[in-house]
């Protein structure tokens, strides 16, 4: 390693936690030097990657917004390492995870997230694909084959994780249709979810605990022993990007439940939960699928004690009615805060509470300059939505990235959710009371103010909320729709493969005529 790089690694490794925050300029500059080092200059790859891991860990744990300055250096590092003849899988996964984190934590728009992520993710995917070991996959299965072997890449297989909702619902539905489910739990899992998968007849493969490269190797080794017909991933960060790019199964499906960007090769279908624009997300010509899984009513309405409610209420503004929201602070935009302010000006007996994680500096700045600032309370912590659901009168949904589980939790308590239509997430409107979906901010303010000032309107909206949750909790046609959509992805994969084969045959024919 060059002397400057070695010095940067030494300086970086000597700083962490409080020291990294207090000496952030030095910390950031050292990390940038490490990121900008060309691959040929790395004499000790293990030490180099350890330094990057150390640097990234500070931002992962502290959510320091100054980390956004690393976006360009990380993207350049991805491009450099992905262009190598044999890209280092573990290092590339770590770089992907970090740029994913920077965009997910600090961008308030799904469209802007995709604008910033499609490029680096595509470069990484091309590197993963080029460095993949040679293997020959069978063609996609016949569309009418009664039973399929379906692999599920689950970063989260936990009872209380929002990212486990789909897998919880899909597992029994696949069993009911006679399919075999292999779940690859590659990061987080708990005992209740293990039991749930066992009850659903799924084969559980726990591959967590090692490095990203170890996890990828373990999944691919198991897939060789029991080759899947279809693979589904509910995440789009480093590990699944590598596995999909290296072509784990003949049919590959992305279950989009968070950030949409995923320009990976060999993508045959997307469960498009947002109704997001496929072109902006980089999904190519993948088939668009539904994911109308029934809501888990018991999970949305757990028992909460009066003592828990009282303890939480004591932390919030006293002597006032409360409305609010909770989630990532990056979802709280200026137009949203301005709408909240207008609601509070019209309803002087109401305060707004905002709970969550991330950087809230913009919220604090708005509070400081607002005439209702004293009636906006900020809780910079994870909050229990099941408790807040018994405290808040309304959930004021964020925009343009709207609420997911938070909205469900509130609706399940019979609390109205007021939403402003998001062009980025139009499919989410179907999970809302249509009478409370505004087309603009004027409508959003009017709806919320009416509910707070008209008791009859509020009670009617509460009744509709409870009815909505009951309707979405009924399974009805989910099993059949899920089966049909998976088979649609299979058919699409067969068509894609057939089109590629015809193109390849035509290209070979042209080459042959050229030689003649």
Short mmCIF file of C-alpha atoms in Angstrom, two decimals:
data_model
loop_
_atom_site.label_atom_id
_atom_site.label_comp_id
_atom_site.label_asym_id
_atom_site.label_seq_id
_atom_site.Cartn_x
_atom_site.Cartn_y
_atom_site.Cartn_z
CA UNK A 1 0.00 0.00 0.00
CA UNK A 2 1.10 3.57 -0.57
CA UNK A 3 2.18 5.56 2.47
CA UNK A 4 -0.83 7.90 2.20
CA UNK A 5 -3.27 4.99 2.05
CA UNK A 6 -1.62 3.24 4.97
CA UNK A 7 -1.77 6.45 7.00
CA UNK A 8 -5.46 6.91 6.12
CA UNK A 9 -6.29 3.37 7.24
CA UNK A 10 -4.39 3.85 10.49
CA UNK A 11 -6.15 7.16 11.18
CA UNK A 12 -9.55 5.73 10.30
CA UNK A 13 -9.15 2.68 12.53
CA UNK A 14 -8.09 4.88 15.45
CA UNK A 15 -11.37 6.81 15.40
CA UNK A 16 -14.83 5.57 16.25
CA UNK A 17 -17.98 6.46 18.15
CA UNK A 18 -17.62 9.79 19.96
CA UNK A 19 -14.15 10.37 18.50
CA UNK A 20 -15.45 9.91 14.96
CA UNK A 21 -18.24 12.41 15.60
CA UNK A 22 -15.98 15.00 17.25
CA UNK A 23 -13.20 14.65 14.67
CA UNK A 24 -15.50 14.01 11.77
CA UNK A 25 -13.55 15.97 9.14
CA UNK A 26 -10.50 13.80 9.78
CA UNK A 27 -12.60 10.64 9.92
CA UNK A 28 -14.41 11.46 6.68
CA UNK A 29 -11.23 12.44 4.83
CA UNK A 30 -9.52 9.20 5.85
CA UNK A 31 -12.49 7.14 4.70
CA UNK A 32 -12.60 8.97 1.36
CA UNK A 33 -8.87 8.26 0.84
CA UNK A 34 -9.50 4.57 1.49
CA UNK A 35 -12.47 4.50 -0.89
CA UNK A 36 -10.57 6.29 -3.65
CA UNK A 37 -7.62 3.88 -3.56
CA UNK A 38 -7.35 2.01 -6.90
CA UNK A 39 -7.66 -1.77 -6.60
CA UNK A 40 -4.08 -2.35 -7.78
CA UNK A 41 -2.80 -0.30 -4.81
CA UNK A 42 -4.30 -2.64 -2.20
CA UNK A 43 -1.51 -4.86 -0.87
CA UNK A 44 -3.48 -6.13 2.14
CA UNK A 45 -7.14 -6.69 1.09
CA UNK A 46 -8.15 -7.96 4.54
CA UNK A 47 -6.92 -4.83 6.32
CA UNK A 48 -8.39 -2.65 3.59
CA UNK A 49 -11.86 -4.16 3.93
CA UNK A 50 -11.66 -4.06 7.73
CA UNK A 51 -11.00 -0.32 7.50
CA UNK A 52 -14.02 0.20 5.24
CA UNK A 53 -16.19 -1.88 7.58
CA UNK A 54 -15.03 0.20 10.52
CA UNK A 55 -15.77 3.44 8.69
CA UNK A 56 -19.19 2.34 7.50
CA UNK A 57 -20.17 1.03 10.94
CA UNK A 58 -20.04 4.53 12.43
CA UNK A 59 -22.67 5.78 9.98
CA UNK A 60 -24.80 2.64 10.24
CA UNK A 61 -25.05 3.06 14.01
CA UNK A 62 -25.09 6.85 14.35
CA UNK A 63 -27.05 7.82 11.23
CA UNK A 64 -24.81 10.88 10.97
CA UNK A 65 -26.19 12.90 8.03
CA UNK A 66 -22.70 14.08 7.14
CA UNK A 67 -22.26 10.62 5.64
CA UNK A 68 -24.13 11.73 2.52
CA UNK A 69 -20.85 13.28 1.42
CA UNK A 70 -19.60 9.75 0.85
CA UNK A 71 -22.12 8.98 -1.90
CA UNK A 72 -19.86 9.88 -4.84
CA UNK A 73 -16.71 8.18 -3.48
CA UNK A 74 -18.67 5.00 -2.71
CA UNK A 75 -20.19 4.98 -6.21
CA UNK A 76 -16.72 5.38 -7.72
CA UNK A 77 -15.40 2.56 -5.53
CA UNK A 78 -18.23 0.31 -6.72
CA UNK A 79 -17.37 1.11 -10.33
CA UNK A 80 -13.65 0.43 -9.75
CA UNK A 81 -14.11 -2.89 -7.97
CA UNK A 82 -16.97 -4.11 -10.17
CA UNK A 83 -14.81 -3.63 -13.27
CA UNK A 84 -12.16 -6.06 -12.03
CA UNK A 85 -11.91 -9.42 -13.87
CA UNK A 86 -12.86 -11.22 -10.64
CA UNK A 87 -14.58 -8.66 -8.39
CA UNK A 88 -14.25 -9.41 -4.66
CA UNK A 89 -17.78 -10.45 -3.76
CA UNK A 90 -17.65 -9.59 -0.07
CA UNK A 91 -16.16 -6.15 -0.59
CA UNK A 92 -18.60 -5.33 -3.37
CA UNK A 93 -21.53 -6.40 -1.17
CA UNK A 94 -20.31 -4.10 1.59
CA UNK A 95 -20.06 -1.15 -0.79
CA UNK A 96 -23.56 -1.89 -2.13
CA UNK A 97 -24.97 -2.07 1.40
CA UNK A 98 -23.42 1.25 2.30
CA UNK A 99 -24.62 3.20 -0.72
CA UNK A 100 -28.03 1.59 -0.20
CA UNK A 101 -27.99 2.83 3.40
CA UNK A 102 -27.00 6.37 2.41
CA UNK A 103 -29.84 6.66 -0.06
CA UNK A 104 -32.50 4.85 1.99
CA UNK A 105 -31.81 6.88 5.13
CA UNK A 106 -31.52 10.34 3.65
CA UNK A 107 -33.74 10.53 0.53
CA UNK A 108 -37.43 11.34 1.01
CA UNK A 109 -38.58 10.24 -2.45
CA UNK A 110 -38.66 6.77 -4.03
CA UNK A 111 -38.01 8.36 -7.43
CA UNK A 112 -34.89 10.15 -6.19
CA UNK A 113 -33.76 6.98 -4.44
CA UNK A 114 -33.89 5.19 -7.79
CA UNK A 115 -32.14 8.04 -9.59
CA UNK A 116 -29.23 7.73 -7.18
CA UNK A 117 -29.12 3.94 -6.89
CA UNK A 118 -29.83 2.46 -10.30
CA UNK A 119 -26.36 3.38 -11.63
CA UNK A 120 -24.20 1.96 -8.83
CA UNK A 121 -26.43 -1.10 -8.40
CA UNK A 122 -26.25 -1.84 -12.12
CA UNK A 123 -22.45 -1.57 -12.07
CA UNK A 124 -22.30 -3.91 -9.06
CA UNK A 125 -24.70 -6.38 -10.67
CA UNK A 126 -22.59 -6.52 -13.82
CA UNK A 127 -19.51 -7.17 -11.69
CA UNK A 128 -21.24 -9.94 -9.72
CA UNK A 129 -22.44 -11.55 -12.96
CA UNK A 130 -19.02 -11.40 -14.60
CA UNK A 131 -17.30 -12.96 -11.59
CA UNK A 132 -19.84 -15.77 -11.17
CA UNK A 133 -18.56 -19.35 -11.39
CA UNK A 134 -19.65 -21.16 -14.57
CA UNK A 135 -22.92 -23.06 -14.18
CA UNK A 136 -25.71 -24.18 -16.44
CA UNK A 137 -29.23 -23.68 -15.20
CA UNK A 138 -32.14 -25.75 -16.49
CA UNK A 139 -34.82 -23.91 -18.47
CA UNK A 140 -37.80 -22.46 -16.61
CA UNK A 141 -40.33 -25.12 -15.60
CA UNK A 142 -43.48 -25.82 -17.55
CA UNK A 143 -46.22 -23.36 -16.71
CA UNK A 144 -48.71 -26.07 -15.83
CA UNK A 145 -46.47 -28.16 -13.59
CA UNK A 146 -48.57 -28.79 -10.46
CA UNK A 147 -45.88 -28.16 -7.85
CA UNK A 148 -42.89 -25.82 -7.97
CA UNK A 149 -39.85 -25.62 -5.74
CA UNK A 150 -39.69 -22.01 -4.55
CA UNK A 151 -36.72 -20.53 -2.72
CA UNK A 152 -37.19 -17.42 -0.58
CA UNK A 153 -34.27 -15.18 0.36
CA UNK A 154 -35.30 -13.70 3.71
CA UNK A 155 -33.05 -11.14 5.33
CA UNK A 156 -35.71 -10.85 8.02
CA UNK A 157 -37.56 -13.91 9.35
CA UNK A 158 -38.75 -12.35 12.57
CA UNK A 159 -42.15 -12.22 14.20
CA UNK A 160 -42.08 -8.46 14.81
CA UNK A 161 -40.29 -7.26 11.66
CA UNK A 162 -42.33 -5.42 9.02
CA UNK A 163 -40.10 -7.01 6.38
CA UNK A 164 -41.32 -10.48 7.42
CA UNK A 165 -44.99 -9.75 6.73
CA UNK A 166 -44.94 -11.08 3.17
CA UNK A 167 -43.12 -14.31 4.02
CA UNK A 168 -45.48 -14.94 6.93
CA UNK A 169 -48.47 -14.76 4.56
CA UNK A 170 -46.87 -16.46 1.56
CA UNK A 171 -45.64 -19.58 3.38
CA UNK A 172 -49.09 -21.05 4.20
CA UNK A 173 -50.47 -19.97 0.81
CA UNK A 174 -47.75 -21.87 -1.06
CA UNK A 175 -48.33 -24.93 1.11
CA UNK A 176 -52.05 -24.81 0.33
CA UNK A 177 -51.29 -24.87 -3.41
CA UNK A 178 -48.90 -27.82 -3.08
CA UNK A 179 -45.62 -25.98 -3.70
CA UNK A 180 -42.39 -26.70 -1.82
CA UNK A 181 -40.84 -23.71 -0.03
CA UNK A 182 -37.16 -23.40 0.86
CA UNK A 183 -36.48 -20.39 3.09
CA UNK A 184 -32.92 -19.08 3.22
CA UNK A 185 -32.82 -17.01 6.42
CA UNK A 186 -29.66 -15.06 5.81
CA UNK A 187 -29.58 -12.44 8.55
CA UNK A 188 -32.26 -12.32 11.27
CA UNK A 189 -34.58 -15.04 12.59
CA UNK A 190 -36.39 -15.83 15.84
CA UNK A 191 -37.94 -18.95 17.35
CA UNK A 192 -41.62 -18.06 16.74
CA UNK A 193 -40.89 -17.58 13.05
CA UNK A 194 -38.99 -20.85 12.93
CA UNK A 195 -42.09 -22.55 14.29
CA UNK A 196 -44.33 -20.74 11.80
CA UNK A 197 -42.24 -21.97 8.88
CA UNK A 198 -42.23 -25.49 10.29
CA UNK A 199 -46.01 -25.41 10.61
CA UNK A 200 -46.20 -24.36 6.96
CA UNK A 201 -44.04 -27.30 5.85
CA UNK A 202 -41.20 -25.05 4.67
CA UNK A 203 -37.60 -26.22 4.66
CA UNK A 204 -35.56 -23.71 6.64
CA UNK A 205 -31.90 -23.10 5.79
CA UNK A 206 -30.22 -20.76 8.26
CA UNK A 207 -27.17 -19.32 6.53
CA UNK A 208 -26.55 -16.26 8.70
CA UNK A 209 -23.53 -15.59 10.87
CA UNK A 210 -20.76 -15.37 8.30
CA UNK A 211 -19.57 -12.74 5.87
CA UNK A 212 -21.57 -11.79 2.79
CA UNK A 213 -19.33 -14.05 0.70
CA UNK A 214 -19.95 -16.92 3.14
CA UNK A 215 -23.71 -16.43 2.93
CA UNK A 216 -23.69 -16.31 -0.86
CA UNK A 217 -21.58 -19.47 -1.02
CA UNK A 218 -23.84 -21.29 1.44
CA UNK A 219 -27.02 -20.37 -0.46
CA UNK A 220 -25.55 -21.38 -3.81
CA UNK A 221 -24.24 -24.67 -2.40
CA UNK A 222 -27.65 -25.56 -0.95
CA UNK A 223 -29.36 -24.53 -4.19
CA UNK A 224 -27.15 -26.97 -6.09
CA UNK A 225 -28.32 -29.76 -3.79
CA UNK A 226 -32.00 -28.82 -4.15
CA UNK A 227 -32.30 -26.67 -7.29
CA UNK A 228 -35.16 -24.17 -7.05
CA UNK A 229 -37.50 -23.48 -9.96
CA UNK A 230 -38.23 -19.99 -8.65
CA UNK A 231 -36.41 -17.69 -6.25
CA UNK A 232 -37.99 -14.69 -4.51
CA UNK A 233 -36.08 -11.98 -2.65
CA UNK A 234 -37.77 -9.45 -0.39
CA UNK A 235 -34.61 -7.30 -0.19
CA UNK A 236 -32.44 -5.66 -2.84
CA UNK A 237 -29.17 -4.94 -1.06
CA UNK A 238 -25.77 -6.64 -1.44
CA UNK A 239 -26.37 -10.35 -0.84
CA UNK A 240 -29.52 -10.75 -2.99
CA UNK A 241 -28.03 -8.51 -5.68
CA UNK A 242 -25.09 -10.89 -5.94
CA UNK A 243 -27.27 -14.01 -5.90
CA UNK A 244 -29.71 -12.74 -8.53
CA UNK A 245 -26.92 -11.40 -10.74
CA UNK A 246 -25.18 -14.78 -10.58
CA UNK A 247 -28.53 -16.40 -11.58
CA UNK A 248 -29.62 -18.53 -8.64
CA UNK A 249 -32.75 -19.96 -10.29
CA UNK A 250 -34.38 -20.19 -13.73
CA UNK A 251 -37.14 -17.81 -12.57
CA UNK A 252 -36.25 -14.84 -10.34
CA UNK A 253 -38.78 -12.55 -8.63
CA UNK A 254 -38.32 -9.40 -6.56
CA UNK A 255 -40.88 -8.68 -3.85
CA UNK A 256 -40.70 -4.87 -3.69
CA UNK A 257 -41.74 -3.71 -0.24
CA UNK A 258 -39.23 -0.93 0.35
CA UNK A 259 -36.78 0.91 -1.88
CA UNK A 260 -37.68 0.05 -5.50
CA UNK A 261 -34.31 0.37 -7.31
CA UNK A 262 -33.00 -3.00 -8.53
CA UNK A 263 -31.47 -3.15 -12.03
CA UNK A 264 -30.25 -6.75 -11.78
CA UNK A 265 -29.97 -9.14 -14.74
CA UNK A 266 -32.21 -12.22 -14.93
CA UNK A 267 -35.18 -10.48 -13.27
CA UNK A 268 -38.38 -12.12 -14.48
CA UNK A 269 -41.07 -10.71 -12.20
CA UNK A 270 -41.69 -8.06 -9.55
CA UNK A 271 -44.37 -8.07 -6.87
CA UNK A 272 -44.88 -4.31 -7.26
CA UNK A 273 -46.38 -3.33 -3.90
CA UNK A 274 -46.08 0.43 -4.52
CA UNK A 275 -47.31 0.42 -8.11
CA UNK A 276 -43.96 2.10 -8.85
CA UNK A 277 -42.75 2.90 -12.38
CA UNK A 278 -40.70 -0.15 -13.54
CA UNK A 279 -38.55 1.95 -15.89
CA UNK A 280 -37.43 4.25 -13.06
CA UNK A 281 -36.64 1.28 -10.83
CA UNK A 282 -34.50 -0.45 -13.48
CA UNK A 283 -36.65 -3.58 -13.60
CA UNK A 284 -36.31 -3.98 -17.36
CA UNK A 285 -39.13 -6.01 -18.90
CA UNK A 286 -39.94 -8.05 -15.78
CA UNK A 287 -43.59 -9.03 -15.39
CA UNK A 288 -45.54 -6.92 -12.88
CA UNK A 289 -47.23 -9.06 -10.21
CA UNK A 290 -49.66 -8.42 -7.33
CA UNK A 291 -48.97 -9.00 -3.65
CA UNK A 292 -52.33 -8.62 -1.92
CA UNK A 293 -51.44 -10.70 1.12
CA UNK A 294 -54.05 -10.73 3.89
CA UNK A 295 -53.29 -8.54 6.87
CA UNK A 296 -52.38 -10.36 10.08
CA UNK A 297 -55.02 -9.00 12.43
CA UNK A 298 -53.66 -10.60 15.65
CA UNK A 299 -50.22 -9.14 14.91
CA UNK A 300 -51.77 -5.72 14.31
CA UNK A 301 -53.79 -5.75 17.53
CA UNK A 302 -51.61 -7.20 20.30
CA UNK A 303 -52.65 -6.69 23.90
CA UNK A 304 -51.41 -3.43 25.39
CA UNK A 305 -51.74 -2.65 29.09
CA UNK A 306 -53.14 0.55 30.54
CA UNK A 307 -49.83 1.00 32.34
CA UNK A 308 -47.92 0.96 29.03
CA UNK A 309 -50.30 3.52 27.55
CA UNK A 310 -50.06 5.76 30.61
CA UNK A 311 -46.26 5.60 30.70
CA UNK A 312 -46.00 6.57 27.04
CA UNK A 313 -48.64 9.29 27.32
CA UNK A 314 -46.64 10.85 30.15
CA UNK A 315 -43.75 11.42 27.71
CA UNK A 316 -45.93 13.40 25.31
CA UNK A 317 -47.50 16.90 25.49
CA UNK A 318 -50.05 17.19 28.29
CA UNK A 319 -53.46 18.86 28.31
CA UNK A 320 -53.93 18.59 24.55
CA UNK A 321 -55.33 16.20 21.97
CA UNK A 322 -52.69 14.40 19.93
CA UNK A 323 -52.26 13.54 16.28
CA UNK A 324 -48.99 12.36 14.79
CA UNK A 325 -46.86 9.99 12.81
CA UNK A 326 -43.87 7.72 13.31
CA UNK A 327 -41.17 6.18 11.13
CA UNK A 328 -37.95 7.33 9.46
CA UNK A 329 -37.42 11.08 9.71
CA UNK A 330 -36.25 11.11 6.08
CA UNK A 331 -39.91 10.56 5.12
CA UNK A 332 -40.91 13.84 6.79
CA UNK A 333 -40.77 16.50 4.06
CA UNK A 334 -41.22 20.27 4.17
CA UNK A 335 -44.63 20.22 2.39
CA UNK A 336 -45.79 17.69 4.96
CA UNK A 337 -44.63 19.83 7.88
CA UNK A 338 -46.30 22.87 6.36
CA UNK A 339 -49.57 20.92 6.13
CA UNK A 340 -49.23 19.86 9.78
CA UNK A 341 -48.72 23.51 10.73
CA UNK A 342 -51.90 24.55 8.89
CA UNK A 343 -53.88 21.81 10.68
CA UNK A 344 -52.62 22.95 14.09
CA UNK A 345 -53.46 26.58 13.31
CA UNK A 346 -57.04 25.53 12.57
CA UNK A 347 -57.25 23.23 15.61
CA UNK A 348 -55.77 25.09 18.61
CA UNK A 349 -56.52 22.27 21.07
CA UNK A 350 -54.40 19.76 19.12
CA UNK A 351 -50.66 18.95 19.20
CA UNK A 352 -48.61 16.90 16.74
CA UNK A 353 -46.11 14.26 17.87
CA UNK A 354 -43.49 12.78 15.58
CA UNK A 355 -41.50 9.71 16.58
CA UNK A 356 -38.80 7.79 14.79
CA UNK A 357 -35.18 7.43 13.84
CA UNK A 358 -32.67 9.18 11.62
CA UNK A 359 -31.69 12.81 11.19
CA UNK A 360 -34.36 15.22 12.48
CA UNK A 361 -32.40 18.46 11.98
CA UNK A 362 -34.84 19.71 9.33
CA UNK A 363 -37.78 19.03 11.65
CA UNK A 364 -36.14 20.97 14.48
CA UNK A 365 -35.40 23.89 12.15
CA UNK A 366 -39.03 23.99 11.05
CA UNK A 367 -40.25 23.86 14.65
CA UNK A 368 -37.98 26.75 15.60
CA UNK A 369 -39.50 29.01 12.94
CA UNK A 370 -43.13 27.92 13.15
CA UNK A 371 -45.86 29.77 15.04
CA UNK A 372 -47.08 26.36 16.27
CA UNK A 373 -43.60 25.04 17.06
CA UNK A 374 -44.45 24.53 20.72
CA UNK A 375 -47.24 22.18 19.68
CA UNK A 376 -44.95 19.96 17.62
CA UNK A 377 -43.23 17.39 19.82
CA UNK A 378 -40.31 15.35 18.54
CA UNK A 379 -39.50 11.90 19.93
CA UNK A 380 -36.11 10.84 18.56
CA UNK A 381 -36.47 7.16 19.32
CA UNK A 382 -38.20 4.02 18.21
CA UNK A 383 -41.81 4.21 19.33
CA UNK A 384 -44.29 1.39 19.86
CA UNK A 385 -47.02 1.92 17.32
CA UNK A 386 -49.37 -0.40 19.17
CA UNK A 387 -49.18 1.93 22.17
CA UNK A 388 -49.34 5.13 20.11
CA UNK A 389 -52.41 3.68 18.40
CA UNK A 390 -54.24 4.08 21.70
CA UNK A 391 -53.00 7.66 22.16
CA UNK A 392 -53.17 9.41 18.78
CA UNK A 393 -56.53 10.43 17.37
CA UNK A 394 -55.24 10.51 13.79
CA UNK A 395 -52.23 9.33 11.84
CA UNK A 396 -51.13 12.06 9.44
CA UNK A 397 -49.47 9.99 6.73
CA UNK A 398 -46.10 11.11 5.34
CA UNK A 399 -45.45 12.06 1.69
CA UNK A 400 -44.26 11.24 -0.95
CA UNK A 401 -43.11 8.04 0.78
CA UNK A 402 -46.22 7.02 2.66
CA UNK A 403 -46.58 4.85 5.73
CA UNK A 404 -46.65 1.08 5.56
CA UNK A 405 -47.00 -0.87 8.77
CA UNK A 406 -47.58 2.31 10.78
CA UNK A 407 -50.79 2.98 8.81
CA UNK A 408 -51.94 -0.62 9.29
CA UNK A 409 -51.26 -0.46 13.03
CA UNK A 410 -53.31 2.70 13.40
CA UNK A 411 -56.19 1.48 11.25
CA UNK A 412 -56.30 -1.72 13.30
CA UNK A 413 -56.94 0.41 16.40
CA UNK A 414 -59.84 2.12 14.63
CA UNK A 415 -57.84 5.31 14.14
CA UNK A 416 -58.35 7.23 10.87
CA UNK A 417 -55.33 7.68 8.59
CA UNK A 418 -55.27 10.85 6.49
CA UNK A 419 -53.17 10.49 3.34
CA UNK A 420 -52.08 12.70 0.46
CA UNK A 421 -51.96 10.81 -2.84
CA UNK A 422 -48.41 9.87 -3.81
CA UNK A 423 -47.74 9.45 -7.55
CA UNK A 424 -44.71 7.33 -6.58
CA UNK A 425 -46.81 4.86 -4.58
CA UNK A 426 -50.29 4.81 -6.17
CA UNK A 427 -50.97 1.20 -5.18
CA UNK A 428 -50.89 2.19 -1.50
CA UNK A 429 -54.13 4.13 -1.97
CA UNK A 430 -55.97 0.81 -2.05
CA UNK A 431 -54.92 0.26 1.57
CA UNK A 432 -56.52 3.48 2.73
CA UNK A 433 -59.99 4.84 3.41
CA UNK A 434 -60.69 6.45 0.04
CA UNK A 435 -62.63 9.27 1.71
CA UNK A 436 -59.43 10.25 3.54
CA UNK A 437 -57.07 10.24 0.53
CA UNK A 438 -56.50 13.85 -0.52
CA UNK A 439 -55.36 14.83 -4.01
CA UNK A 440 -53.43 17.85 -2.72
CA UNK A 441 -52.31 19.52 0.49
CA UNK A 442 -55.37 21.74 0.72
CA UNK A 443 -57.53 18.64 0.76
CA UNK A 444 -55.23 16.94 3.27
CA UNK A 445 -55.56 19.86 5.69
CA UNK A 446 -59.33 20.11 5.19
CA UNK A 447 -59.91 16.39 5.82
CA UNK A 448 -57.80 16.33 8.98
CA UNK A 449 -59.34 19.51 10.36
CA UNK A 450 -62.87 18.25 9.75
CA UNK A 451 -62.18 14.96 11.55
CA UNK A 452 -60.76 16.86 14.51
CA UNK A 453 -63.64 19.34 14.68
CA UNK A 454 -66.63 17.15 13.77
CA UNK A 455 -67.19 14.24 16.19
CA UNK A 456 -69.73 12.50 13.95
CA UNK A 457 -67.30 12.59 10.99
CA UNK A 458 -64.53 11.23 13.20
CA UNK A 459 -66.62 8.35 14.52
CA UNK A 460 -67.74 7.42 11.00
CA UNK A 461 -64.10 7.40 9.84
CA UNK A 462 -63.10 5.25 12.82
CA UNK A 463 -65.80 2.72 11.93
CA UNK A 464 -64.59 2.64 8.34
CA UNK A 465 -61.01 2.08 9.54
CA UNK A 466 -62.03 -0.98 11.55
CA UNK A 467 -64.10 -2.33 8.64
CA UNK A 468 -61.20 -1.79 6.23
CA UNK A 469 -58.85 -3.83 8.41
CA UNK A 470 -61.38 -6.65 8.73
CA UNK A 471 -61.77 -6.76 4.94
CA UNK A 472 -58.02 -6.83 4.31
CA UNK A 473 -57.59 -9.55 6.93
CA UNK A 474 -59.70 -12.03 4.95
CA UNK A 475 -57.58 -14.40 2.86
CA UNK A 476 -60.25 -15.11 0.22
CA UNK A 477 -58.50 -15.30 -3.17
CA UNK A 478 -54.89 -14.69 -2.10
CA UNK A 479 -53.73 -18.29 -2.55
CA UNK A 480 -55.06 -18.48 -6.10
CA UNK A 481 -53.76 -15.02 -7.04
CA UNK A 482 -50.30 -15.79 -5.66
CA UNK A 483 -50.15 -19.06 -7.57
CA UNK A 484 -51.32 -17.36 -10.77
CA UNK A 485 -48.75 -14.57 -10.47
CA UNK A 486 -45.86 -16.96 -9.86
CA UNK A 487 -46.92 -18.88 -12.95
CA UNK A 488 -47.12 -15.60 -14.87
CA UNK A 489 -43.48 -14.98 -13.94
CA UNK A 490 -42.63 -18.52 -15.07
CA UNK A 491 -44.33 -17.93 -18.42
CA UNK A 492 -42.57 -14.61 -18.79
CA UNK A 493 -39.19 -16.23 -18.06
CA UNK A 494 -39.86 -18.85 -20.72
CA UNK A 495 -40.75 -16.14 -23.22
CA UNK A 496 -37.64 -14.15 -22.34
CA UNK A 497 -35.45 -17.23 -22.73
CA UNK A 498 -37.11 -18.11 -26.04
CA UNK A 499 -36.60 -14.58 -27.35
CA UNK A 500 -32.94 -14.63 -26.31
CA UNK A 501 -32.43 -18.03 -27.95
CA UNK A 502 -33.94 -16.81 -31.23
CA UNK A 503 -31.76 -13.69 -31.10
CA UNK A 504 -28.66 -15.80 -30.44
CA UNK A 505 -29.51 -18.20 -33.29
CA UNK A 506 -30.00 -15.26 -35.65
CA UNK A 507 -26.69 -13.73 -34.58
CA UNK A 508 -24.88 -17.03 -35.18
CA UNK A 509 -26.52 -17.23 -38.59
CA UNK A 510 -25.25 -13.78 -39.50
CA UNK A 511 -21.77 -14.76 -38.38
CA UNK A 512 -21.95 -17.89 -40.50
CA UNK A 513 -22.98 -15.97 -43.63
CA UNK A 514 -20.19 -13.48 -42.97
CA UNK A 515 -17.61 -16.27 -42.95
CA UNK A 516 -19.06 -17.72 -46.13
#
